[in-house]
Coordinates of C-alpha atoms in Angstrom, one line a residue:
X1 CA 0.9 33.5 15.4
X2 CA -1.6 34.4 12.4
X3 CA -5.2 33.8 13.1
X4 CA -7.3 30.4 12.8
X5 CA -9.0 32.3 9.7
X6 CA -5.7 33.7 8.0
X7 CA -3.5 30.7 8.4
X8 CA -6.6 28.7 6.5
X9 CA -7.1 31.2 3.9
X10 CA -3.6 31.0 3.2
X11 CA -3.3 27.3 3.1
X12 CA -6.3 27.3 0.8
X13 CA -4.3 29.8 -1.5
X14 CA -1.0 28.0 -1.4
X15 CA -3.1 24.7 -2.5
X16 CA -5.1 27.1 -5.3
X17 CA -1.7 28.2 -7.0
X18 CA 0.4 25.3 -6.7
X19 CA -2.4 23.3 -8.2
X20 CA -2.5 26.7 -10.9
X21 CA 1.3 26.4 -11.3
X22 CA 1.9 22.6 -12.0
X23 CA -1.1 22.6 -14.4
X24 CA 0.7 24.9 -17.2
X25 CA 3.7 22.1 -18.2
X26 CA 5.7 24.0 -15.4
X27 CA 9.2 24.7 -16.2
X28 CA 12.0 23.8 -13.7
X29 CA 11.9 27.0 -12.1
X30 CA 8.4 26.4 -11.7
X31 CA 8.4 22.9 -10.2
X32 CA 11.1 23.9 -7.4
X33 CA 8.4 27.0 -6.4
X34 CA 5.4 24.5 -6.4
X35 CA 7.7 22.1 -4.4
X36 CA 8.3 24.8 -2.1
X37 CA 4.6 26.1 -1.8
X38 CA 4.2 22.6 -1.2
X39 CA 5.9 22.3 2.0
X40 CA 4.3 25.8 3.1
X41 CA 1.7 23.7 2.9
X42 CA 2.6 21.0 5.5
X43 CA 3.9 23.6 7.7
X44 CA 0.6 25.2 7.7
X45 CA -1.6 22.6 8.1
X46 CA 1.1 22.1 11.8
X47 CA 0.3 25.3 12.3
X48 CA -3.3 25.7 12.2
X49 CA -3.9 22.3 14.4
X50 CA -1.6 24.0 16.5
X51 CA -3.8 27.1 17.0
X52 CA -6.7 24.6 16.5
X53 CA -5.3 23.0 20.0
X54 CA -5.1 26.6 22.1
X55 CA -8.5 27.6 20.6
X56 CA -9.9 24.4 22.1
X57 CA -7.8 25.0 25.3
X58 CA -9.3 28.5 25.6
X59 CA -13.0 27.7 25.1
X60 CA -12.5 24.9 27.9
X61 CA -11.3 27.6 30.5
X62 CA -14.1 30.0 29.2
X63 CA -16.2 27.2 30.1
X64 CA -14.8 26.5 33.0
X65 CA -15.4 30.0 34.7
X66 CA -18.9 29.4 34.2
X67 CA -21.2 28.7 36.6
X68 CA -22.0 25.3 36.7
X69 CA -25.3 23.9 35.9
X70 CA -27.4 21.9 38.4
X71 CA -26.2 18.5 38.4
X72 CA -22.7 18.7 37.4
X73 CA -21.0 20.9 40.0
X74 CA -19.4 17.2 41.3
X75 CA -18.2 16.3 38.0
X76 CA -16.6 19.8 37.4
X77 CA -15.1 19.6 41.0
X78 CA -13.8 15.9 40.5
X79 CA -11.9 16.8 36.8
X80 CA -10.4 19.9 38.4
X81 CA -9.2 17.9 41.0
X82 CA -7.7 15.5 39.1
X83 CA -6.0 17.6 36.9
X84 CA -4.4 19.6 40.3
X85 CA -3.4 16.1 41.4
X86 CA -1.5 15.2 38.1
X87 CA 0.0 18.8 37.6
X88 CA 1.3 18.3 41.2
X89 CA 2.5 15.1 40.6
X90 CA 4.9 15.6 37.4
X91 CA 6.3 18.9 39.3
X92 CA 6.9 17.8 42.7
X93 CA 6.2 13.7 42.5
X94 CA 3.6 14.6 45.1
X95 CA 0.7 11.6 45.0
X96 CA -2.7 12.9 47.3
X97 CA -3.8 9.6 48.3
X98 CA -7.3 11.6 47.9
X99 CA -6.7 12.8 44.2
X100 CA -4.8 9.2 43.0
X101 CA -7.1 7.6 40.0
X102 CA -4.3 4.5 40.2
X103 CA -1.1 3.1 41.5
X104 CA 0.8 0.4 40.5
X105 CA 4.3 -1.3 42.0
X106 CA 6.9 -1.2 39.5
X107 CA 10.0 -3.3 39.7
X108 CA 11.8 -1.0 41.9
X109 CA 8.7 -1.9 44.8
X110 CA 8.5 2.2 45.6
X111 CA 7.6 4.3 42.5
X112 CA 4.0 4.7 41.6
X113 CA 2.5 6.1 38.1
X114 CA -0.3 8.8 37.8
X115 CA -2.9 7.9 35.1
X116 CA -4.8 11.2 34.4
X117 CA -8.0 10.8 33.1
X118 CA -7.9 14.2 31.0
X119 CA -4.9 12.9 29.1
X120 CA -6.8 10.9 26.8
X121 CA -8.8 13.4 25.3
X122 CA -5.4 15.8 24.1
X123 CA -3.6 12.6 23.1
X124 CA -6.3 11.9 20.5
X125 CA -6.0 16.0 19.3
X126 CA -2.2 15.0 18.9
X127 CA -3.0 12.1 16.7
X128 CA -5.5 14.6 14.3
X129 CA -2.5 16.9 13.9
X130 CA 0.2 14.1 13.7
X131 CA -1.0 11.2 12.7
X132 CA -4.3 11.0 10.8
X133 CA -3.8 7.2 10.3
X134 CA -4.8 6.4 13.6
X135 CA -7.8 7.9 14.1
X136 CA -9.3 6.9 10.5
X137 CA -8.7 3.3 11.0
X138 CA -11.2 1.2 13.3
X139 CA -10.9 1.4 17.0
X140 CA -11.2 -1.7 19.6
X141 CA -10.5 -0.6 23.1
X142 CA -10.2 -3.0 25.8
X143 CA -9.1 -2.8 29.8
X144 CA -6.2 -4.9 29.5
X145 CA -3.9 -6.9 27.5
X146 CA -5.1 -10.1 27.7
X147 CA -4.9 -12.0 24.4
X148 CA -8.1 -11.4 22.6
X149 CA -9.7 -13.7 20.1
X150 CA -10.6 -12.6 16.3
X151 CA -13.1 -14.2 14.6
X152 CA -13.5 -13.7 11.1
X153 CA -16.1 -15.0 8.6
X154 CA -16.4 -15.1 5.4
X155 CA -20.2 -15.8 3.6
X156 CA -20.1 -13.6 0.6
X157 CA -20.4 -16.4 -2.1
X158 CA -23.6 -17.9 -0.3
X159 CA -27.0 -16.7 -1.7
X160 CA -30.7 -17.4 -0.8
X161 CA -32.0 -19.7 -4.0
X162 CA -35.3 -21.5 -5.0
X163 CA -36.0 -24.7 -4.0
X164 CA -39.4 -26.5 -5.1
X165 CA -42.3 -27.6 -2.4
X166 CA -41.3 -30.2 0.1
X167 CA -37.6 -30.2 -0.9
X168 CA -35.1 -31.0 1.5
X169 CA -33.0 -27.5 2.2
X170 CA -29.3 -28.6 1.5
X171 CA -26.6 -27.3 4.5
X172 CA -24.3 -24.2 3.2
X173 CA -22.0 -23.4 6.3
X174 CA -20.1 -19.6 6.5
X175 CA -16.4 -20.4 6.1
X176 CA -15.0 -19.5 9.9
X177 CA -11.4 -18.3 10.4
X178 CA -9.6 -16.5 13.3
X179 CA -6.6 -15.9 15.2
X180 CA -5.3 -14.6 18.7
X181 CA -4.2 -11.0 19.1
X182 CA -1.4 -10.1 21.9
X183 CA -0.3 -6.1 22.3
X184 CA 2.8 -4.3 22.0
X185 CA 4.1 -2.5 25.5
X186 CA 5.3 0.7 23.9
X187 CA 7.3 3.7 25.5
X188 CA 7.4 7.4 24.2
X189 CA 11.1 7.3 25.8
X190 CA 12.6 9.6 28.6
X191 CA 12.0 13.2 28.5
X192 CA 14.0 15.3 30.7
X193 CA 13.2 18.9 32.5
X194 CA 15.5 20.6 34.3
X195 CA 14.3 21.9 38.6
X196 CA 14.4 25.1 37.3
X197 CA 12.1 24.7 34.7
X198 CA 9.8 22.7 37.0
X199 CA 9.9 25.4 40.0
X200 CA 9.0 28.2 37.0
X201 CA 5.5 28.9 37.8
X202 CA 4.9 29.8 34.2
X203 CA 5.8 27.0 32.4
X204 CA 2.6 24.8 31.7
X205 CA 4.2 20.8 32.2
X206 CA 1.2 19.8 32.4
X207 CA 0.3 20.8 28.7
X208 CA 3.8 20.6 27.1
X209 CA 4.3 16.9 28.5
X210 CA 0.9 16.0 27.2
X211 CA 2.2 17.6 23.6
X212 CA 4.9 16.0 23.9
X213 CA 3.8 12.8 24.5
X214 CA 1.1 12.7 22.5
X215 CA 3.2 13.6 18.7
X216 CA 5.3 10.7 19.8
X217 CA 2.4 8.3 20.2
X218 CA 0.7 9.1 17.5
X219 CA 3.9 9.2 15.2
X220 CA 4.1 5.6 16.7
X221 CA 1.6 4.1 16.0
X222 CA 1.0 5.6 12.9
X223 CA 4.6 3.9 11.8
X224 CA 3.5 0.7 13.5
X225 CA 0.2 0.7 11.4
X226 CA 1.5 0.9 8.1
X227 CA 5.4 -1.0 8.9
X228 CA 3.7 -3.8 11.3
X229 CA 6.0 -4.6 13.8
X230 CA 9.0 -7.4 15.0
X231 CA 6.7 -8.9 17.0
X232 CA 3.5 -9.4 14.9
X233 CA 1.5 -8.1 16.9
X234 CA 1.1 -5.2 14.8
X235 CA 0.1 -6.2 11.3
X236 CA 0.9 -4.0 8.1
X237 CA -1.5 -2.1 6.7
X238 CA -0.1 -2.6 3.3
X239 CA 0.9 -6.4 3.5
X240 CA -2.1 -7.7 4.6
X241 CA -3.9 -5.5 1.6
X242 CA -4.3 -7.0 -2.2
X243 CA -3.3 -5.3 -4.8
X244 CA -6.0 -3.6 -7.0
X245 CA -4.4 -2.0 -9.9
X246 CA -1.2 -1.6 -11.2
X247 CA -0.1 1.5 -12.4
X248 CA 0.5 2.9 -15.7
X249 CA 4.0 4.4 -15.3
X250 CA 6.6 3.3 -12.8
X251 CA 7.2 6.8 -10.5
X252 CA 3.9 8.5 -10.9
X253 CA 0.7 8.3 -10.7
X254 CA -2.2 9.7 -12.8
X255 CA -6.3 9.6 -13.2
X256 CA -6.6 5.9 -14.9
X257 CA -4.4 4.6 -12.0
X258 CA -7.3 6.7 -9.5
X259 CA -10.1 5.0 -11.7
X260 CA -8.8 1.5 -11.9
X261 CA -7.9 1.3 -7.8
X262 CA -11.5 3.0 -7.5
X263 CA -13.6 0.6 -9.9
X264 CA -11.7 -2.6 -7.9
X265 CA -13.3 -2.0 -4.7
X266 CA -16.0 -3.9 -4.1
X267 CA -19.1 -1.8 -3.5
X268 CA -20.0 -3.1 0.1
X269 CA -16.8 -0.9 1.0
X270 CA -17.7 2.1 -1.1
X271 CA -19.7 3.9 1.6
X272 CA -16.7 4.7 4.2
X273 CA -13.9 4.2 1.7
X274 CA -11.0 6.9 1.6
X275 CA -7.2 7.3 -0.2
X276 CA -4.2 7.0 1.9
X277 CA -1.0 8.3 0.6
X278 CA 1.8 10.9 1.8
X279 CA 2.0 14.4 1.3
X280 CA 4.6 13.7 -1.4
X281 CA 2.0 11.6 -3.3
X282 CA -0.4 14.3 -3.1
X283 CA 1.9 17.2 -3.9
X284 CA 2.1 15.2 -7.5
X285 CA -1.4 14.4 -8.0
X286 CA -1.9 18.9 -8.5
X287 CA -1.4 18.5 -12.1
X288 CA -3.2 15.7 -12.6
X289 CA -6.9 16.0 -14.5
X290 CA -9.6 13.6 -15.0
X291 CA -10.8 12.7 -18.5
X292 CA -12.8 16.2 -18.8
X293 CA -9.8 18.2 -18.0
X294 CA -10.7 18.9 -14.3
X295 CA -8.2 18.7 -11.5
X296 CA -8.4 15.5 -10.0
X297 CA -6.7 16.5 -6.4
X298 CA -10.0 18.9 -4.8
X299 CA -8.0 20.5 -2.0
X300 CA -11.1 21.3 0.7
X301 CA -11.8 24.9 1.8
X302 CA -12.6 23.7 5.7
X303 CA -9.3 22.1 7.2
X304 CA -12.0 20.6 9.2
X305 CA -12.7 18.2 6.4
X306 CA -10.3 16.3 4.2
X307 CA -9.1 16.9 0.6
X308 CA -10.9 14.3 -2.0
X309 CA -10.5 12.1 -5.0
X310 CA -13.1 11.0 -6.9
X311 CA -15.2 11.9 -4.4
X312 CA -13.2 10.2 -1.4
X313 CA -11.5 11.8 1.2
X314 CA -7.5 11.4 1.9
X315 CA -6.0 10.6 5.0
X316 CA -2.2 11.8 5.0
X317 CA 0.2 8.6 6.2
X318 CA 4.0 10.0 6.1
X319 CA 5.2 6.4 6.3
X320 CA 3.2 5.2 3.4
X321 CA 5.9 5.1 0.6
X322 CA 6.5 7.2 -2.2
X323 CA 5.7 6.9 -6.1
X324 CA 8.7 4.6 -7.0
X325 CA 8.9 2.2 -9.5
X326 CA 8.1 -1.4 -8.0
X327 CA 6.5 0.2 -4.8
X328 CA 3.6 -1.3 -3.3
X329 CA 0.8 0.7 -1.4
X330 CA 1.8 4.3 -2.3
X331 CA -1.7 5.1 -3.0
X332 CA -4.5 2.8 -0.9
X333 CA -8.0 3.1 -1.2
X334 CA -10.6 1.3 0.9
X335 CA -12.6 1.4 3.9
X336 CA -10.0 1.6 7.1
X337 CA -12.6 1.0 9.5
X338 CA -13.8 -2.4 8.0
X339 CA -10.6 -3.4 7.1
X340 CA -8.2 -2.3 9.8
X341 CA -8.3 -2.8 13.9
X342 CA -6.2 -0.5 15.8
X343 CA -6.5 -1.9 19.5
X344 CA -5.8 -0.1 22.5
X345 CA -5.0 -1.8 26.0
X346 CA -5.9 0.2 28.9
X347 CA -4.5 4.3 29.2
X348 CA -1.7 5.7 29.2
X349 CA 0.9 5.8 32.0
X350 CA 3.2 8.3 33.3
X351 CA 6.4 7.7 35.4
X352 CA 8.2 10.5 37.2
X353 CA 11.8 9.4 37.4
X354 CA 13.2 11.4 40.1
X355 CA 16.8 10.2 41.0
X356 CA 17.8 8.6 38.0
X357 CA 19.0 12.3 36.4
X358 CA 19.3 13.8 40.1
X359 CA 22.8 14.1 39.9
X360 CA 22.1 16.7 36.9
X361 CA 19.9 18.5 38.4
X362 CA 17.0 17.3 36.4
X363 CA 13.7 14.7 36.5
X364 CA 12.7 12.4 33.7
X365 CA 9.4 11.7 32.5
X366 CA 8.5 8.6 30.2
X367 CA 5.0 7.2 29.2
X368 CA 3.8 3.7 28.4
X369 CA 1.4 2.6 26.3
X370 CA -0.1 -0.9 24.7
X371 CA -1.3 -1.0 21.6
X372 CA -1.7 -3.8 18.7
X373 CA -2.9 -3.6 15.2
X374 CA -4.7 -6.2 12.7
X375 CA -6.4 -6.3 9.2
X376 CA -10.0 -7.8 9.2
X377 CA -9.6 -9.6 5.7
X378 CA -11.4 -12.7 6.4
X379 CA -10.4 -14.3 2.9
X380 CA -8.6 -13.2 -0.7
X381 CA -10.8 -11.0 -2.9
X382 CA -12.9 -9.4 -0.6
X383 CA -10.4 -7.2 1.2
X384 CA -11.7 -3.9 2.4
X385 CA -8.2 -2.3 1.3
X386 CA -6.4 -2.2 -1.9
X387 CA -3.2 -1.6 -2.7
X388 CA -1.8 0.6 -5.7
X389 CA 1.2 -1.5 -7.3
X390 CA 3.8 0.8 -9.5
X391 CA 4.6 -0.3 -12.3
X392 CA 8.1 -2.1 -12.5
X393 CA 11.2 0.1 -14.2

C-alpha cells in the first residue's frame, strides 16, 4: 500500500479536480468521471485510516521496546499481560485465573467471556474510520445498564429585569422535563475461524477480531443514531430534530439552502455546530458556489481535520438520506454534542464459542455491547439540531 503522504496527496487531488470538473456545466461524460473520482474518494479516505491504524500500531511497538521510565514498568508489565491473556484466550479458550480482568456465568453455567481492556481504545479508531457519527455526537458512559434519569430544563425565555426599591421579587420557575433511558443489548453477530487459521502463528486474531468487531459496531450504532431503534431506546437523530429551512429545489441542494439552515441556528449552538450529510450529499455540493462565486464545499488538506461549509466542519453519516424530493434531514446542521447523547453501558464482551461449530472444524467469536441514544431538546425552538427539509416534487 501507498504511503500515509501519497494516499493524502492524492485524495486532496481527486477532491481538487472533481470540484475543477463539476464547476464548468460538466457534460454527461463529465458527470460519470466526477462520480467516479468521487468514489476514489471514499475508497481513499478507507484507505488512509487504514494505514492511519498500522502507523499507530507501529509507533506503539516502537514504544514498547523502549525502556521503560521510572514509575511505569508495572503499568507496561500489567497491559502486556493482559493482552497475552486475551490473545491466548480467543486462540486456545485458555482463561489464566492470574491474567482474567472479568468473568461472568452465561446461561449455559460453564462459558466465561474475556473483557480486554486494550479493546476499547481500537474500537474507538474503528468508529473514526467507519463511523464518524459516533464519535462527534456527545458521550455518557456509565458502568451498567441501569435505567438512567434525564433531566432536561428549559429557561431560555427568563431574563434578569428591573424592579424599583423595596419591591416584592415575583417567582419565575425554569420549566423541568425528563424522561428514563433503558439500553439496547447489541451483538456484532458470530464470526467464525477455522483451527487452522487459529494454530497459524502468523495470523494476528487478536488485531483482525478487534477490526472486525469494531467496523461492525461502529456501522451499528452509527445506523442506530440516525434510524432510532424498535425499542426506543435509541432515539433518531433526525426525528427528534426541527426543521430549519426548507429547500429551494426538491433533489438538490445549493448555497441559500446552506445560508438559511445556517442563519436558523440559534447562536448559543454556533460554537460546536457542524453539517452532517452522506458522501452522496457532498459529492453534489462540488459545484456549488457562494454568492461571490467561491466553491462552497472547502475539501481540507489534513485528513486529520474535516472538510467545511461556511466555516463548519462535516461529519460523513452514510445512513443520513439522500437529496430527494420530500426528504427530511439530508443535510443537518447543529451542535451534536449539545443536542445528542450517545450512552454507553459497560465494555465490550467477547465469547469464544468452542463446540457450537466443532463439528466443522471451526470456533466462533461474537461480541456484545449496550448502547442507547437520546436528543437533549428540552423544548420546541431551541433544538441544538436542525433539519434540512427538501422541497416537495
Amino acid at each position: 500500500m501507498e504511503t500515509l503522504k501519497a494516499l493524502k496527496d492524492k485524495r486532496n487531488k481527486l477532491m481538487t479536480d472533481a470540484q475543477k470538473l463539476i464547476l464548468t456545466n460538466p457534460s454527461t461524460e463529465q458527470r460519470s468521471q466526477f462520480d467516479t473520482m468521487m468514489a476514489d474518494v471514499d475508497t481513499l479516505e478507507q484507505d488512509i485510516a487504514r494505514v492511519e491504524r498500522v502507523s499507530k500500531f507501529e509507533e506503539e511497538q516502537r514504544a514498547a521496546g523502549r525502556p521503560p521510565r521510572a514509575g511505569f514498568e508495572t503499568a507496561n508489565t500489567e497491559k502486556t499481560a493482559e493482552r497475552r491473556a486475551f490473545e491466548q484466550y480467543l486462540k486456545f479458550g485458555v482463561i489464566d485465573a492470574e491474567n482474567l480482568r472479568e468473568q461472568r456465568d452465561l446461561t449455559t453455567g460453564n462459558t466465561g467471556q474475556l473483557i480486554s481492556q486494550d479493546m476499547l481504545p481500537q474500537l474507538i479508531e474503528a468508529q473514526k474510520a467507519w463511523g464518524m457519527l459516533t464519535t462527534a455526537v456527545g458521550q455518557k458512559k456509565t458502568a451498567n445498564g441501569e435505567p438512567m434519569k434525564v433531566a432536561l430544563v428549559n429557561d431560555v425565555a427568563n431574563v434578569s429585569t428591573v424592579i424599583g426599591e423595596a419591591v416584592q421579587v415575583s417567582e419565575v420557575d425554569p420549566a423541568f422535563s425528563g424522561f428514563i433511558n433503558n439500553v439496547d443489548f447489541m451483538t456484532t453477530g458470530v464470526i467464525k475461524v477455522s483451527l487452522a487459521e487459529l494454530q497459524d502463528s502468523a495470523f494476528d486474531l487478536d488485531s483482525w477480531i478487534r477490526s472486525a468487531f469494531g467496523k461492525r459496531i461502529a456501522r451499528g450504532l452509527a445506523k442506530a443514531i440516525v434510524t432510532g431503534t424498535s425499542s426506543g431506546n435509541f432515539q433518531s437523530i433526525i426525528t427528534t430534530a426541527e426543521t430549519g429551512a426548507t429547500s429551494a429545489a426538491p433533489a438538490s441542494v445549493g448555497y441559500a439552502d446552506f445560508a438559511a439552515l445556517y442563519s436558523a441556528l440559534d447562536p448559543a449552538y454556533m460554537g460546536g455546530a457542524s453539517w452532517v450529510m452522506n458522501s452522496t450529499v457532498r459529492g453534489g455540493l462540488l459545484g456549488v458556489l457562494d454568492g461571490f462565486g467561491r466553491p462552497l464545499f472547502v475539501p481540507s488538506v489534513n485528513t486529520d481535520s474535516l472538510d467545511t461549509i461556511l466555516g463548519k466542519s462535516v461529519v460523513i453519516s452514510q445512513y443520513h438520506p439522500n437529496a430527494t424530493a420530500g426528504a427530511v434531514g439530508a443535510v443537518q446542521f447543529g451542535s451534536l454534542t449539545d443536542g445528542y447523547i450517545l450512552r454507553s453501558a459497560g465494555d465490550v464482551s467477547i465469547l469464544r464459542l468452542n463446540e457450537r461449530y466443532a463439528d466443522t472444524g471451526e470456533v466462533g467469536f461474537i461480541g456484545y455491547h449496550r448502547n442507547s441514544g437520546f436528543a437533549t431538546v428540552a423544548d420546541t425552538g431551541i433544538a441544538p439540531i436542525l433539519n434540512l427539509v427538501q422541497h416537495s416534487a
